[in-house]
Short mmCIF file of C-alpha atoms and ligand atoms in Angstrom, two decimals:
data_model
loop_
_atom_site.label_atom_id
_atom_site.label_comp_id
_atom_site.label_asym_id
_atom_site.label_seq_id
_atom_site.Cartn_x
_atom_site.Cartn_y
_atom_site.Cartn_z
CA MET N 1 19.22 -22.96 138.80
CA THR N 2 21.22 -22.27 135.52
CA ALA N 3 22.71 -25.03 133.63
CA ALA N 4 25.05 -24.47 130.67
CA ILE N 5 24.44 -21.19 129.04
CA SER N 6 22.89 -21.17 125.56
CA ILE N 7 25.74 -20.56 123.06
CA GLY N 8 23.49 -19.33 120.29
CA SER N 9 21.91 -20.09 117.06
CA PRO N 10 22.69 -23.41 115.09
CA THR N 11 23.71 -21.23 112.11
CA ARG N 12 26.64 -19.73 113.95
CA GLU N 13 29.12 -21.74 111.70
CA ALA N 14 28.35 -19.40 108.87
CA LEU N 15 29.15 -16.21 110.72
CA ARG N 16 32.35 -14.40 110.04
CA ASP N 17 34.59 -13.27 113.03
CA ASP N 18 33.33 -9.66 112.98
CA THR N 19 29.75 -10.73 113.33
CA LEU N 20 30.48 -13.54 115.77
CA LEU N 21 32.20 -11.04 117.99
CA ILE N 22 28.95 -9.16 118.24
CA HIS N 23 26.68 -12.02 118.99
CA ALA N 24 28.83 -14.63 120.78
CA GLY N 25 28.14 -15.33 124.48
CA ARG N 26 24.76 -13.56 124.79
CA ASP N 27 21.27 -14.46 124.36
CA PRO N 28 18.72 -11.55 125.39
CA ARG N 29 15.82 -14.09 125.62
CA HIS N 30 17.51 -15.63 128.79
CA GLN N 31 18.75 -12.14 130.03
CA GLN N 32 15.26 -10.50 130.54
CA GLY N 33 15.64 -8.77 127.30
CA ALA N 34 19.05 -7.13 128.21
CA VAL N 35 21.50 -6.93 125.41
CA ASN N 36 24.37 -7.91 127.52
CA PRO N 37 24.51 -10.87 129.94
CA PRO N 38 24.11 -9.86 133.63
CA ILE N 39 26.96 -9.88 136.03
CA MET N 40 26.17 -12.87 138.29
CA ARG N 41 28.22 -12.44 141.44
CA ALA N 42 28.15 -15.37 143.80
CA SER N 43 30.02 -17.74 146.05
CA THR N 44 27.13 -19.86 147.44
CA ILE N 45 24.75 -21.39 145.16
CA ILE N 46 21.43 -22.59 146.69
CA PHE N 47 20.05 -26.01 145.75
CA ASP N 48 16.48 -27.02 146.15
CA THR N 49 17.11 -30.57 147.41
CA MET N 50 19.67 -32.46 149.16
CA GLU N 51 19.81 -34.74 146.03
CA ALA N 52 20.56 -31.84 143.74
CA TYR N 53 23.16 -30.65 146.19
CA ASP N 54 24.79 -34.13 146.30
CA ARG N 55 24.95 -34.11 142.57
CA ARG N 56 26.54 -30.67 142.29
CA LYS N 57 29.81 -32.10 140.83
CA GLU N 58 27.95 -32.84 137.64
CA LEU N 59 27.83 -29.13 137.09
CA PHE N 60 31.49 -28.55 137.60
CA TYR N 61 32.42 -28.12 133.84
CA ASP N 62 29.36 -26.43 132.34
CA GLY N 63 26.98 -25.44 135.09
CA VAL N 64 26.82 -23.27 138.22
CA SER N 65 27.58 -25.16 141.35
CA TYR N 66 29.93 -22.77 143.32
CA GLY N 67 31.04 -19.25 142.42
CA LEU N 68 34.68 -20.31 142.17
CA TYR N 69 33.98 -22.58 139.23
CA GLY N 70 32.16 -19.88 137.28
CA THR N 71 28.77 -18.39 137.11
CA SER N 72 26.75 -17.43 134.02
CA THR N 73 28.94 -14.49 133.28
CA ALA N 74 32.04 -16.57 133.20
CA HIS N 75 30.26 -19.17 131.05
CA ALA N 76 29.16 -16.46 128.55
CA LEU N 77 32.71 -15.32 128.19
CA SER N 78 34.30 -18.74 127.84
CA ALA N 79 31.69 -19.61 125.21
CA ALA N 80 32.59 -16.54 123.21
CA ILE N 81 36.28 -16.96 123.44
CA ALA N 82 35.94 -20.64 122.47
CA GLU N 83 33.99 -19.75 119.51
CA LEU N 84 36.52 -17.07 118.41
CA GLU N 85 39.36 -19.34 119.01
CA GLY N 86 37.61 -22.01 116.72
CA GLY N 87 38.03 -24.48 119.74
CA SER N 88 35.64 -26.29 121.66
CA ARG N 89 36.08 -25.40 125.21
CA THR N 90 37.71 -22.52 127.20
CA VAL N 91 39.00 -22.36 130.86
CA LEU N 92 39.00 -18.84 132.25
CA THR N 93 41.73 -17.88 134.92
CA GLY N 94 42.54 -14.86 136.96
CA SER N 95 45.32 -13.64 134.64
CA GLY N 96 47.23 -14.66 131.48
CA THR N 97 50.08 -15.64 133.84
CA ALA N 98 47.82 -17.98 135.65
CA ALA N 99 46.56 -19.39 132.29
CA ILE N 100 50.12 -20.34 131.32
CA ALA N 101 51.03 -21.73 134.61
CA LEU N 102 47.87 -23.90 134.95
CA ALA N 103 47.93 -25.13 131.37
CA LEU N 104 51.55 -26.41 131.88
CA THR N 105 50.76 -27.75 135.27
CA ALA N 106 47.85 -29.74 133.90
CA ILE N 107 49.87 -31.38 131.14
CA LEU N 108 53.29 -32.03 132.72
CA GLN N 109 54.27 -34.28 135.47
CA ARG N 110 57.49 -35.20 137.42
CA GLY N 111 60.04 -36.66 135.07
CA ASP N 112 58.69 -35.08 132.03
CA HIS N 113 60.55 -32.65 129.74
CA VAL N 114 59.11 -29.53 128.00
CA LEU N 115 60.53 -27.75 125.03
CA VAL N 116 59.87 -23.91 125.32
CA ALA N 117 60.46 -21.17 122.67
CA ASP N 118 63.57 -19.17 123.47
CA SER N 119 61.32 -15.98 122.70
CA ALA N 120 58.76 -16.93 125.22
CA TYR N 121 57.37 -14.24 127.63
CA GLN N 122 59.79 -13.86 130.70
CA ASN N 123 57.15 -14.95 133.20
CA THR N 124 56.76 -18.23 131.43
CA ARG N 125 60.41 -18.87 131.48
CA THR N 126 60.57 -17.98 135.19
CA PHE N 127 57.67 -20.33 135.92
CA CYS N 128 59.43 -23.27 133.96
CA ASP N 129 62.82 -22.64 135.52
CA THR N 130 61.56 -22.33 139.14
CA THR N 131 58.35 -23.81 139.80
CA LEU N 132 58.31 -26.64 137.12
CA ALA N 133 61.89 -27.48 138.06
CA LYS N 134 60.94 -27.75 141.61
CA PHE N 135 58.36 -30.36 140.75
CA GLY N 136 60.94 -32.36 138.71
CA VAL N 137 59.93 -31.22 135.18
CA GLU N 138 62.91 -30.22 133.01
CA THR N 139 62.76 -27.28 130.51
CA SER N 140 64.92 -26.82 127.55
CA TYR N 141 64.70 -23.72 125.12
CA TYR N 142 64.66 -23.90 121.40
CA ASP N 143 65.49 -21.39 118.77
CA PRO N 144 62.08 -19.90 117.68
CA THR N 145 63.20 -19.93 114.16
CA ILE N 146 64.09 -23.68 114.18
CA GLY N 147 60.80 -24.86 112.48
CA ALA N 148 60.80 -28.56 112.00
CA GLY N 149 64.28 -28.64 113.29
CA VAL N 150 62.62 -28.97 116.58
CA GLU N 151 62.21 -32.69 116.06
CA ALA N 152 65.92 -33.14 116.79
CA LEU N 153 65.53 -31.63 120.18
CA ILE N 154 62.74 -34.17 121.23
CA ARG N 155 63.64 -36.56 124.00
CA PRO N 156 61.89 -39.76 124.96
CA ASN N 157 60.43 -37.94 127.93
CA THR N 158 59.35 -34.75 126.07
CA ARG N 159 55.67 -34.32 126.88
CA ALA N 160 54.93 -30.77 125.59
CA ILE N 161 56.22 -28.10 123.24
CA TYR N 162 55.37 -24.44 124.22
CA MET N 163 55.37 -21.80 121.60
CA GLU N 164 54.74 -18.19 121.46
CA SER N 165 54.53 -16.65 117.99
CA PRO N 166 55.57 -14.10 117.34
CA GLY N 167 57.57 -13.62 120.52
CA SER N 168 56.21 -10.49 122.29
CA LEU N 169 59.53 -8.93 122.68
CA THR N 170 61.67 -10.02 119.71
CA PHE N 171 58.98 -10.85 117.21
CA GLU N 172 60.31 -14.11 115.53
CA VAL N 173 57.54 -15.89 113.75
CA GLN N 174 57.47 -19.67 114.34
CA ASP N 175 56.59 -22.28 111.81
CA VAL N 176 53.65 -23.29 114.03
CA PRO N 177 52.02 -26.02 111.76
CA ALA N 178 55.31 -27.69 111.18
CA ILE N 179 55.98 -27.96 115.00
CA ALA N 180 52.40 -28.92 115.58
CA SER N 181 52.44 -31.73 113.04
CA ILE N 182 55.67 -33.21 114.43
CA ALA N 183 54.34 -33.03 117.98
CA ARG N 184 51.17 -34.73 116.99
CA ARG N 185 52.95 -37.63 115.32
CA ARG N 186 55.02 -38.11 118.46
CA GLY N 187 52.09 -37.86 120.96
CA ILE N 188 53.41 -34.58 122.32
CA VAL N 189 50.94 -31.77 123.47
CA THR N 190 51.39 -28.37 121.87
CA LEU N 191 50.64 -25.09 123.55
CA ILE N 192 50.87 -21.59 122.29
CA ASP N 193 50.80 -18.17 123.86
CA ASN N 194 48.46 -16.39 121.21
CA SER N 195 48.74 -12.87 122.78
CA TRP N 196 50.21 -10.94 119.93
CA ALA N 197 47.63 -11.71 117.27
CA SER N 198 44.65 -12.45 119.49
CA PRO N 199 42.29 -14.99 118.28
CA LEU N 200 40.99 -12.64 115.89
CA TYR N 201 44.27 -12.72 113.55
CA CYS N 202 45.58 -16.02 114.41
CA LYS N 203 43.67 -19.43 114.98
CA PRO N 204 46.23 -21.77 116.51
CA LEU N 205 43.95 -24.72 116.82
CA GLN N 206 43.43 -24.66 113.16
CA LEU N 207 47.14 -24.65 112.69
CA GLY N 208 47.42 -27.90 114.55
CA VAL N 209 48.05 -26.73 118.13
CA ASP N 210 46.35 -28.36 121.09
CA VAL N 211 46.12 -25.47 123.62
CA SER N 212 45.81 -21.76 122.75
CA ILE N 213 46.49 -19.46 125.53
CA GLN N 214 45.30 -15.89 125.56
CA PRO N 215 45.95 -13.12 128.24
CA ALA N 216 42.47 -11.46 127.80
CA THR N 217 44.20 -8.71 129.81
CA LYS N 218 45.47 -7.60 126.37
CA TYR N 219 43.53 -7.15 123.27
CA LEU N 220 40.30 -8.92 124.30
CA SER N 221 39.73 -6.48 127.14
CA GLY N 222 41.51 -3.70 125.37
CA HIS N 223 41.22 -1.00 128.01
CA SER N 224 43.98 -1.57 130.44
CA ASP N 225 41.76 -2.15 133.38
CA VAL N 226 41.25 -5.85 133.89
CA LEU N 227 43.35 -8.97 134.26
CA LEU N 228 42.11 -12.25 132.91
CA GLY N 229 43.32 -15.38 131.21
CA ALA N 230 41.82 -17.97 128.85
CA VAL N 231 43.04 -21.48 127.78
CA THR N 232 41.22 -22.94 124.83
CA THR N 233 41.29 -26.58 123.67
CA ARG N 234 39.63 -28.65 121.01
CA ASP N 235 40.01 -31.81 123.14
CA GLU N 236 37.43 -32.41 125.85
CA ALA N 237 39.83 -34.47 128.19
CA LEU N 238 42.39 -31.64 127.97
CA PHE N 239 39.86 -29.07 128.82
CA LYS N 240 38.75 -31.05 131.74
CA ALA N 241 42.30 -31.55 132.98
CA ILE N 242 42.91 -27.76 132.77
CA LYS N 243 39.63 -26.99 134.51
CA ASP N 244 40.39 -29.50 137.18
CA ILE N 245 43.74 -27.86 137.94
CA ALA N 246 42.19 -24.36 137.87
CA GLY N 247 39.69 -25.44 140.37
CA ARG N 248 42.33 -27.13 142.68
CA PHE N 249 44.49 -23.96 142.73
CA GLY N 250 41.27 -21.83 143.34
CA SER N 251 42.00 -19.82 140.23
CA ASN N 252 38.98 -17.56 139.84
CA ALA N 253 37.94 -15.32 137.03
CA ALA N 254 35.78 -12.77 138.75
CA PRO N 255 32.29 -12.08 137.23
CA ASP N 256 32.83 -8.33 136.91
CA ASP N 257 36.18 -8.96 135.09
CA CYS N 258 34.49 -11.48 132.83
CA TYR N 259 31.83 -8.89 132.00
CA LEU N 260 34.46 -6.30 131.05
CA VAL N 261 36.21 -8.67 128.81
CA LEU N 262 33.05 -9.66 127.00
CA ARG N 263 32.19 -6.09 126.58
CA GLY N 264 35.73 -5.32 125.33
CA MET N 265 35.46 -8.20 122.79
CA ARG N 266 32.46 -6.49 121.05
CA SER N 267 34.79 -3.88 119.59
CA LEU N 268 37.74 -6.12 119.14
CA ALA N 269 37.63 -6.32 115.30
CA VAL N 270 37.39 -2.49 114.85
CA ARG N 271 40.04 -1.84 117.38
CA MET N 272 42.39 -4.43 115.94
CA GLU N 273 42.16 -2.74 112.65
CA ARG N 274 43.29 0.60 114.00
CA HIS N 275 46.11 -1.07 116.09
CA GLN N 276 47.24 -2.77 112.91
CA ALA N 277 47.11 0.43 110.75
CA ASN N 278 48.75 2.58 113.38
CA GLY N 279 51.41 -0.10 114.09
CA LEU N 280 52.21 -0.32 110.42
CA ALA N 281 52.29 3.59 110.01
CA LEU N 282 54.77 3.79 112.95
CA ALA N 283 56.87 0.88 111.69
CA ARG N 284 57.22 2.24 108.29
CA TRP N 285 58.08 5.74 109.63
CA LEU N 286 60.55 4.36 112.02
CA GLU N 287 62.11 2.27 109.27
CA GLY N 288 63.12 5.47 107.56
CA ARG N 289 64.70 7.16 110.53
CA PRO N 290 68.45 7.40 110.85
CA GLU N 291 68.30 6.65 114.54
CA VAL N 292 66.80 3.27 113.90
CA ALA N 293 68.82 0.19 112.97
CA ARG N 294 65.91 -2.25 112.41
CA VAL N 295 62.27 -2.60 112.96
CA LEU N 296 60.97 -5.96 114.20
CA HIS N 297 57.56 -6.32 112.62
CA PRO N 298 56.39 -9.41 110.78
CA SER N 299 54.04 -7.60 108.45
CA LEU N 300 57.04 -5.58 106.98
CA PRO N 301 57.93 -7.40 103.74
CA ASP N 302 61.61 -7.75 104.47
CA ASP N 303 61.12 -9.15 108.04
CA PRO N 304 62.47 -12.73 108.32
CA GLY N 305 59.05 -13.92 109.51
CA HIS N 306 57.10 -12.20 106.92
CA GLU N 307 56.33 -15.25 104.64
CA ILE N 308 55.10 -17.38 107.55
CA TRP N 309 53.15 -14.59 108.97
CA ARG N 310 51.23 -14.02 105.68
CA ARG N 311 50.61 -17.73 105.56
CA ASP N 312 49.32 -18.27 109.07
CA PHE N 313 47.99 -14.91 110.35
CA LYS N 314 45.00 -12.70 109.25
CA GLY N 315 46.57 -9.49 110.45
CA ALA N 316 49.05 -7.91 112.52
CA SER N 317 48.50 -6.34 115.97
CA GLY N 318 49.95 -2.99 117.19
CA LEU N 319 53.03 -4.54 119.03
CA PHE N 320 56.33 -4.47 117.49
CA GLY N 321 60.12 -3.78 118.24
CA VAL N 322 62.71 -1.32 117.18
CA LEU N 323 66.41 -1.52 117.55
CA LEU N 324 68.03 1.90 117.97
CA ARG N 325 71.49 2.50 116.73
CA SER N 326 72.29 4.64 119.85
CA ASP N 327 73.51 2.49 122.75
CA SER N 328 73.35 5.55 125.27
CA ARG N 329 70.92 4.42 127.89
CA ASP N 330 70.64 8.07 129.14
CA ALA N 331 69.88 9.55 125.66
CA ILE N 332 67.29 6.79 125.04
CA ALA N 333 65.66 7.37 128.48
CA CYS N 334 65.50 11.00 127.75
CA MET N 335 63.86 10.22 124.39
CA ILE N 336 61.16 8.03 125.88
CA GLU N 337 60.34 10.48 128.60
CA ARG N 338 60.11 13.32 126.25
CA CYS N 339 57.07 11.59 124.56
CA ARG N 340 53.67 13.03 125.46
CA LEU N 341 51.49 10.56 123.96
CA PHE N 342 53.58 7.29 124.47
CA LYS N 343 53.78 6.28 128.07
CA ILE N 344 56.14 3.90 129.73
CA GLY N 345 54.39 0.81 131.27
CA SER N 346 54.25 -2.89 131.21
CA SER N 347 51.38 -4.85 129.48
CA TRP N 348 49.79 -3.66 126.18
CA GLY N 349 46.68 -4.20 124.17
CA GLY N 350 44.82 -1.35 125.62
CA PHE N 351 43.56 1.74 123.69
CA GLU N 352 46.73 3.74 124.51
CA SER N 353 50.21 3.81 123.02
CA LEU N 354 53.14 2.54 125.11
CA ILE N 355 56.90 2.16 124.84
CA VAL N 356 59.13 -0.01 127.16
CA PRO N 357 62.83 -1.07 126.95
CA GLY N 358 63.60 -4.75 126.45
CA TYR N 359 66.73 -6.74 127.22
CA PRO N 360 66.48 -10.05 125.26
CA GLN N 361 70.10 -10.72 125.53
CA LYS N 362 69.57 -11.27 129.24
CA ALA N 363 67.20 -14.14 128.93
CA ARG N 364 68.25 -16.12 125.85
CA THR N 365 69.87 -19.59 126.36
CA ALA N 366 69.14 -21.46 123.03
CA ARG N 367 69.87 -18.73 120.48
CA PRO N 368 71.82 -15.80 121.91
CA TRP N 369 70.41 -12.40 120.99
CA THR N 370 73.12 -11.00 118.69
CA GLU N 371 71.13 -8.10 117.08
CA ARG N 372 72.91 -4.81 117.50
CA GLY N 373 71.14 -2.01 119.04
CA PHE N 374 68.94 -1.10 122.02
CA LEU N 375 65.60 -2.63 121.87
CA LEU N 376 62.35 -0.58 122.54
CA ARG N 377 59.04 -2.27 122.19
CA PHE N 378 56.11 -0.18 120.83
CA HIS N 379 52.48 -0.58 121.30
CA ALA N 380 50.50 1.39 118.88
CA GLY N 381 47.26 2.42 120.44
CA LEU N 382 44.13 3.93 119.04
CA GLU N 383 45.30 7.53 118.59
CA ASP N 384 45.69 9.35 115.42
CA ALA N 385 48.76 7.82 113.62
CA GLY N 386 49.94 11.50 112.56
CA ASP N 387 49.96 12.76 116.15
CA LEU N 388 51.82 9.55 117.32
CA ILE N 389 54.51 10.31 114.66
CA ILE N 390 54.82 14.05 115.67
CA ASP N 391 55.25 12.82 119.19
CA LEU N 392 58.03 10.50 118.24
CA GLU N 393 59.69 13.07 115.94
CA ARG N 394 59.99 15.53 118.90
CA ALA N 395 61.26 12.79 121.25
CA PHE N 396 63.88 11.61 118.65
CA ALA N 397 65.45 14.96 118.88
CA ALA N 398 67.01 13.81 122.16
CA LEU N 399 68.98 11.17 120.29
CA ARG N 400 70.47 13.63 117.65
CA GLY N 401 74.17 13.63 117.82
CA VAL N 402 74.45 10.83 120.34
C1 PLP D 501 50.95 -10.02 129.39
C2 PLP D 501 51.27 -11.28 128.83
C3 PLP D 501 51.01 -12.44 129.53
C4 PLP D 501 50.38 -12.43 130.86
O1 PLP D 501 49.22 -11.86 130.99
P1 PLP D 501 48.63 -11.13 132.33
O2 PLP D 501 47.23 -11.25 132.27
O3 PLP D 501 49.39 -9.91 132.36
O4 PLP D 501 49.14 -12.16 133.51
C5 PLP D 501 51.39 -13.61 128.92
N1 PLP D 501 52.02 -13.67 127.78
C6 PLP D 501 52.38 -12.55 127.04
C7 PLP D 501 52.99 -12.68 125.74
C8 PLP D 501 52.04 -11.28 127.55
O5 PLP D 501 52.41 -10.27 126.89
#
């Protein structure tokens, strides 16, 4: 029976991320020579002796005791994500949404208060406002640009601060190290949704955050065909608490999906380079268009989050926002529908370009969204940037004169 999977050579610390992505989570010597780890599908695991069976709980965190808690395929992926995040341990979940819900559930209990960024992903807000509220946890939202000002919002029962930077709809960059250091001093656990940058371009644990959450559905998998979440911590006790909860809720990261994400990760560095380049090319082109009021993209020099982004991130992804001057919903719908390459659809991080409308004014409670203009969120895929621009140019004709 397999115990913990071998994570790799002792010289691993010296590897840069691009190399690490190629070698992490696989060891051909233990895979009958195959380059990739096999897909190990299992519910039942057979034990040789009753003694071994009775001691199966010892295998819960690292080994293979029952399919629900992970087989060698899941362990290979979690080792690779943990290495990339610069953390020690990763819990895998069935989706990014499950990763968020389980991490919060593991950390919070009745009577606690949690501070959540006003720019957080809508499903995170809904989970806090409905499920956490139902179990007696109070949520309040903070202005994502508040930085160290978050200290004034801390209550005696504040147990956690939940960040998302940049926000995946409105793109405010948070002063994560400032918030994390205040929380650490006060014994408050910090969590962050690290979707936008992926662990390749941002390492929240190195910025002082306790829990980094990654919807592997997005950039890690990269092909719009799999749902998976990952929660990474440096602290062993926190890892165990989250893994325990995931087990109790029966949250399963399926072996086939783990395999697909690990396979996607091999090309993460080269894909991110193109997402970044295409995103910037589109952002710069859009900035120059008369139809556009503002582009929300932290790597543009005049973006309000630019300085913090430069300090804390190694790159930008392909996701950004655009505020259109037009407020004619019909004309904007017509414009998006005219695109041939950009498609309308939720999620992002795949190889293909997307546009969706966003309505941040509906969600905000801490800092009202006062920006003028209709918000579109773009995901720059891996196509040729010139082709994408031609596609938009044609579509923009629908806005002319509106
Ligand atoms: C998509 C997304 C999630 C949820 O991931 P799923 O795997 O789709 O459940 C969480 N946070 C952000 C910012 C996302 O964009």
